[in-house]
PDB file of C-alpha atoms in Angstrom:
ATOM      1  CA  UNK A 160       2.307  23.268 -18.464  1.00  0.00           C
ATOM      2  CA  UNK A 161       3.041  19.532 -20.109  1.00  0.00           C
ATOM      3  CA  UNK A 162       5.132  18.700 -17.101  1.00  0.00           C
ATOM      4  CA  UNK A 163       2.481  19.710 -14.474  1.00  0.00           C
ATOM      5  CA  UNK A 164      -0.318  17.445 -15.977  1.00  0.00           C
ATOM      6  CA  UNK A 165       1.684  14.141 -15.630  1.00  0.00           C
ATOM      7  CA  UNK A 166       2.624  14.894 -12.081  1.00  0.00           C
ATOM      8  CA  UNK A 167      -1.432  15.981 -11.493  1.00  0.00           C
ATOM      9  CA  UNK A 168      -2.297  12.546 -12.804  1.00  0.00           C
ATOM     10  CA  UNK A 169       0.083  10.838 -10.536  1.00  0.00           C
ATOM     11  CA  UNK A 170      -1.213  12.515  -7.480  1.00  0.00           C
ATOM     12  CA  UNK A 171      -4.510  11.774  -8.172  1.00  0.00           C
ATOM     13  CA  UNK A 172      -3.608   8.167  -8.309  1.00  0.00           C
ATOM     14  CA  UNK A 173      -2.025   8.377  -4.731  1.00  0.00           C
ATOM     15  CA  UNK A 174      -5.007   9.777  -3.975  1.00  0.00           C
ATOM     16  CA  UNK A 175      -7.080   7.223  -4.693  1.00  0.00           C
ATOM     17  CA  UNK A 176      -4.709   4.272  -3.578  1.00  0.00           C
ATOM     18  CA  UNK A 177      -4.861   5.965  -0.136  1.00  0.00           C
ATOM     19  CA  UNK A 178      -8.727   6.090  -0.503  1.00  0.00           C
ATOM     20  CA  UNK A 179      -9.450   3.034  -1.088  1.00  0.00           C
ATOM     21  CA  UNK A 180      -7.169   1.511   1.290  1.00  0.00           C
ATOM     22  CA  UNK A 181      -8.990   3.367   4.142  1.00  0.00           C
ATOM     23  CA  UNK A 182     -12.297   2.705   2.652  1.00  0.00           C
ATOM     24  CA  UNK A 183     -11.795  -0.988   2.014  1.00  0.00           C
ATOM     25  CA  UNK A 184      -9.776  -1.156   5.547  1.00  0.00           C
ATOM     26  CA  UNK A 185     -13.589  -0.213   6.480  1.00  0.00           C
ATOM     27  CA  UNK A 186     -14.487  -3.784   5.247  1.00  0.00           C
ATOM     28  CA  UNK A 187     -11.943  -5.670   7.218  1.00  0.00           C
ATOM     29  CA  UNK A 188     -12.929  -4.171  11.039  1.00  0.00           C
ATOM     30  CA  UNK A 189     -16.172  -5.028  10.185  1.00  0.00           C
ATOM     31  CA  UNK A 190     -15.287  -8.346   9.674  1.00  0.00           C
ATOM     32  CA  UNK A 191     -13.360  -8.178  12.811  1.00  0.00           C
ATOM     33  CA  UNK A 192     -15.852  -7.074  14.710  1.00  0.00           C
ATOM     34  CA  UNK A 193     -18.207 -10.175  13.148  1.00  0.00           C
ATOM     35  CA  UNK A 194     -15.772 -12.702  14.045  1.00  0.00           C
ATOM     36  CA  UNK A 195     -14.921 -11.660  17.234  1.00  0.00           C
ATOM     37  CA  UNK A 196     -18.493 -11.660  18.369  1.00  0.00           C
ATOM     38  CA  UNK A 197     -19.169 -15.447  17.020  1.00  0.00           C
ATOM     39  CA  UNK A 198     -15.855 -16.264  19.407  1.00  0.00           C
ATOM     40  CA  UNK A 199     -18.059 -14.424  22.058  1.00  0.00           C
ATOM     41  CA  UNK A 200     -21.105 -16.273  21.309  1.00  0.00           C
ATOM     42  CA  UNK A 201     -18.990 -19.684  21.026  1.00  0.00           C
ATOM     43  CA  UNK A 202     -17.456 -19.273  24.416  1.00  0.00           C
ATOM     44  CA  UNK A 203     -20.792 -17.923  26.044  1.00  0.00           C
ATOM     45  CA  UNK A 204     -22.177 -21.254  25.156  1.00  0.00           C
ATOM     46  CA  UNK A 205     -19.470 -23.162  26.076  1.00  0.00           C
ATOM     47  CA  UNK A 206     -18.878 -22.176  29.368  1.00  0.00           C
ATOM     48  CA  UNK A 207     -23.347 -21.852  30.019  1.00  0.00           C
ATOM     49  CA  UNK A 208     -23.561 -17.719  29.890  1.00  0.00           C
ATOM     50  CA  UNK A 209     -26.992 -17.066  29.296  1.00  0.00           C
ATOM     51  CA  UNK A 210     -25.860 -14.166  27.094  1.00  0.00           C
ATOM     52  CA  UNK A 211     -29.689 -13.985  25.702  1.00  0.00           C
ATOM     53  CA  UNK A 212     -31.123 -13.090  29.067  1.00  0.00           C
ATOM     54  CA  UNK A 213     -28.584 -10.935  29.468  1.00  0.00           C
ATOM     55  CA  UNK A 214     -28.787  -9.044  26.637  1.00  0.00           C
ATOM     56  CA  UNK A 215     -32.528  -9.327  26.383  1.00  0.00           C
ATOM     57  CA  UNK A 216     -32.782 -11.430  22.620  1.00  0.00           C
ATOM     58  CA  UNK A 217     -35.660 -13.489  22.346  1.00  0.00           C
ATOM     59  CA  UNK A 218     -35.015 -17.447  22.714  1.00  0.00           C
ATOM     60  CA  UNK A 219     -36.222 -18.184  19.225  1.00  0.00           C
ATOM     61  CA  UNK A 220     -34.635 -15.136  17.261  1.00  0.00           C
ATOM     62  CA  UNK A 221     -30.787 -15.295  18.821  1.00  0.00           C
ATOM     63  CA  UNK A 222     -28.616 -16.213  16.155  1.00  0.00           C
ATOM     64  CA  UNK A 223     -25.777 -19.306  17.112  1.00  0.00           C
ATOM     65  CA  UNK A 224     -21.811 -18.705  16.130  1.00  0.00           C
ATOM     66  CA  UNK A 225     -22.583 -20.541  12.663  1.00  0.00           C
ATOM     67  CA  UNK A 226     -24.623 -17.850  11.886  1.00  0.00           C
ATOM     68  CA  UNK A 227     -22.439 -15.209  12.598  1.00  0.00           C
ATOM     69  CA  UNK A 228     -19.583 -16.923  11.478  1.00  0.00           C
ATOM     70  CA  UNK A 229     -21.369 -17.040   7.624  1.00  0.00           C
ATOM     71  CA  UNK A 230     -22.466 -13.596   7.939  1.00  0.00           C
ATOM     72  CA  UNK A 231     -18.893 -12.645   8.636  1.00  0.00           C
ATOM     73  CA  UNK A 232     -17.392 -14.603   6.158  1.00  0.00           C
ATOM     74  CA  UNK A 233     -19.711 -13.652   3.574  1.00  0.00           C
ATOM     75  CA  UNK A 234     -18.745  -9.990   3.893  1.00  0.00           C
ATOM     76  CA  UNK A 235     -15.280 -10.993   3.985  1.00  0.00           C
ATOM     77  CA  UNK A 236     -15.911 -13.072   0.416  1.00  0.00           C
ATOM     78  CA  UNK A 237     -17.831 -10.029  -0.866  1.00  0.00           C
ATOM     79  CA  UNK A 238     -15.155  -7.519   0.279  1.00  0.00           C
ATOM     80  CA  UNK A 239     -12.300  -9.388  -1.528  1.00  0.00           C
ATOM     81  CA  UNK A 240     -14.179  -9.794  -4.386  1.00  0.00           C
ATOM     82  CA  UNK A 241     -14.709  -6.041  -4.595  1.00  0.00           C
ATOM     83  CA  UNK A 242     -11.045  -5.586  -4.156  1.00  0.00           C
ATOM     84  CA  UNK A 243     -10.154  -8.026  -6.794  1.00  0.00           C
ATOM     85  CA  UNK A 244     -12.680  -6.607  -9.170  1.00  0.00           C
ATOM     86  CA  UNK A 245     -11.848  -3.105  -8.066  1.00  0.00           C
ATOM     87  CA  UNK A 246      -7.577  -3.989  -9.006  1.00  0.00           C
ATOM     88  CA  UNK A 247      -8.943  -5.747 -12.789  1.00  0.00           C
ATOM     89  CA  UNK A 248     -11.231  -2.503 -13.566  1.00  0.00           C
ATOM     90  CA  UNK A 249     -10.635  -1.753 -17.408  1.00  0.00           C
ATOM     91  CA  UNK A 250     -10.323   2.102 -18.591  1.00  0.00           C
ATOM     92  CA  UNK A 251     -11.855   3.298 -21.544  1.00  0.00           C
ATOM     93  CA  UNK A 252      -9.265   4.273 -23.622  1.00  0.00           C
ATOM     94  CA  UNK A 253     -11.017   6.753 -25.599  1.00  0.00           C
ATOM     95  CA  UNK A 254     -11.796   8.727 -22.170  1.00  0.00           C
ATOM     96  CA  UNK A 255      -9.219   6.842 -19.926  1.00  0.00           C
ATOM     97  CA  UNK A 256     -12.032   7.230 -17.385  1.00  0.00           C
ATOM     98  CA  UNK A 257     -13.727   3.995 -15.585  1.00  0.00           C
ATOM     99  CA  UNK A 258     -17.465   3.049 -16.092  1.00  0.00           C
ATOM    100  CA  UNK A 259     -19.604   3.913 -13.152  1.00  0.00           C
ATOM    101  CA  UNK A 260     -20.612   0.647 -11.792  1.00  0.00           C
ATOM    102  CA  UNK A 261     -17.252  -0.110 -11.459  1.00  0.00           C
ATOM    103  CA  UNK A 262     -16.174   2.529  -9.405  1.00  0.00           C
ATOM    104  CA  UNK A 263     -19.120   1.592  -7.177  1.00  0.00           C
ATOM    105  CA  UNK A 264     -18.055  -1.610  -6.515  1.00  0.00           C
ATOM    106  CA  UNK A 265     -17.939  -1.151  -2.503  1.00  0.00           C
ATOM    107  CA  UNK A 266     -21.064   0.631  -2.226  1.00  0.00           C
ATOM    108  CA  UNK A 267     -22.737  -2.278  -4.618  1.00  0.00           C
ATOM    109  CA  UNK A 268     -21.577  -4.823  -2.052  1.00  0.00           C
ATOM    110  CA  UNK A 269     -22.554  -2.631   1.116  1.00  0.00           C
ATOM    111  CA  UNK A 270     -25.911  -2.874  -0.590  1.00  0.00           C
ATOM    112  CA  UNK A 271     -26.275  -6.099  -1.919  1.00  0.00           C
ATOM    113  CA  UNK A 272     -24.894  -7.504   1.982  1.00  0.00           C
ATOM    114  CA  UNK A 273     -27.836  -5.062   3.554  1.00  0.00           C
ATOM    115  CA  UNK A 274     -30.169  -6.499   1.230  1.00  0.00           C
ATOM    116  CA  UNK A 275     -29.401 -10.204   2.188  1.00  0.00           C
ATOM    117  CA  UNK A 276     -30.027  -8.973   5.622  1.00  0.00           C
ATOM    118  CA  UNK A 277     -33.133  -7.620   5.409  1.00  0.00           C
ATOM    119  CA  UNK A 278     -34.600 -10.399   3.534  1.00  0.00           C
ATOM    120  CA  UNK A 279     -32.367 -13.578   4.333  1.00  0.00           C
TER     121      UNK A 279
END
C-alpha cells in the first residue's frame, strides 16, 4: 500500500500539468484570434474596405486595430501572469493542499477581463 500512494500522487500531478496546459492553451487561441482580427481591421483600412458596412457596426461604436490590439494584449498580460502566479503557488505544508484563490487563478482573470469589458 506505501508504494501505491507515491505513484497516485505522481499521476495526479500529470494530471494536472496536462490540465492546465490545455486550459491555459485556451488563453493563447484567444489571443490569436484577437490579434489576427486587429491585422484584419489594419489591412481593411489600409486598403479602404468598408468592413463596418459590411458587417453592419455602427460608425461611432466600431472599434480601430489599437483597440483590439490592447484588448488582445491585455489578455495576453493577464494570461501570463496567471501562469506565472499559477508556477509560484505555495502549498500549505500542514495539508500540502493549495489555497482556493489560487487554484482559481484562470477563472479570476476570465472574470476580471469580462468585467473590464462590460464596463471599460
Amino acid at each position: 500500500m506505501k508504494n501505491l500512494i507515491p505513484t497516485f500522487h505522481v499521476a495526479i500531478i500529470h494530471l494536472f500539468d496536462k490540465l492546465c496546459s490545455t486550459y491555459y492553451s485556451l488563453f493563447g487561441l484567444i489571443v490569436l484570434h484577437v490579434l489576427m482580427y486587429a491585422a484584419n481591421i489594419y489591412f481593411w483600412k489600409r486598403y479602404r474596405v468598408n468592413y463596418s458596412f459590411i458587417f453592419g457596426f455602427k460608425r461611432e461604436t466600431e472599434l480601430g486595430y489599437r483597440q483590439v490590439l490592447l484588448l488582445g494584449f491585455g489578455i495576453a498580460a493577464l494570461a501570463l501572469c496567471s501562469v506565472h502566479l499559477n508556477l509560484h503557488m505555495e502549498m500549505d505544508p500542514k495539508t500540502k493542499e493549495y489555497g482556493e484563490f489560487t487554484e482559481l487563478l484562470p477563472l479570476n482573470v476570465l472574470i476580471v477581463r469580462f468585467l473590464q469589458l462590460l464596463f471599460f
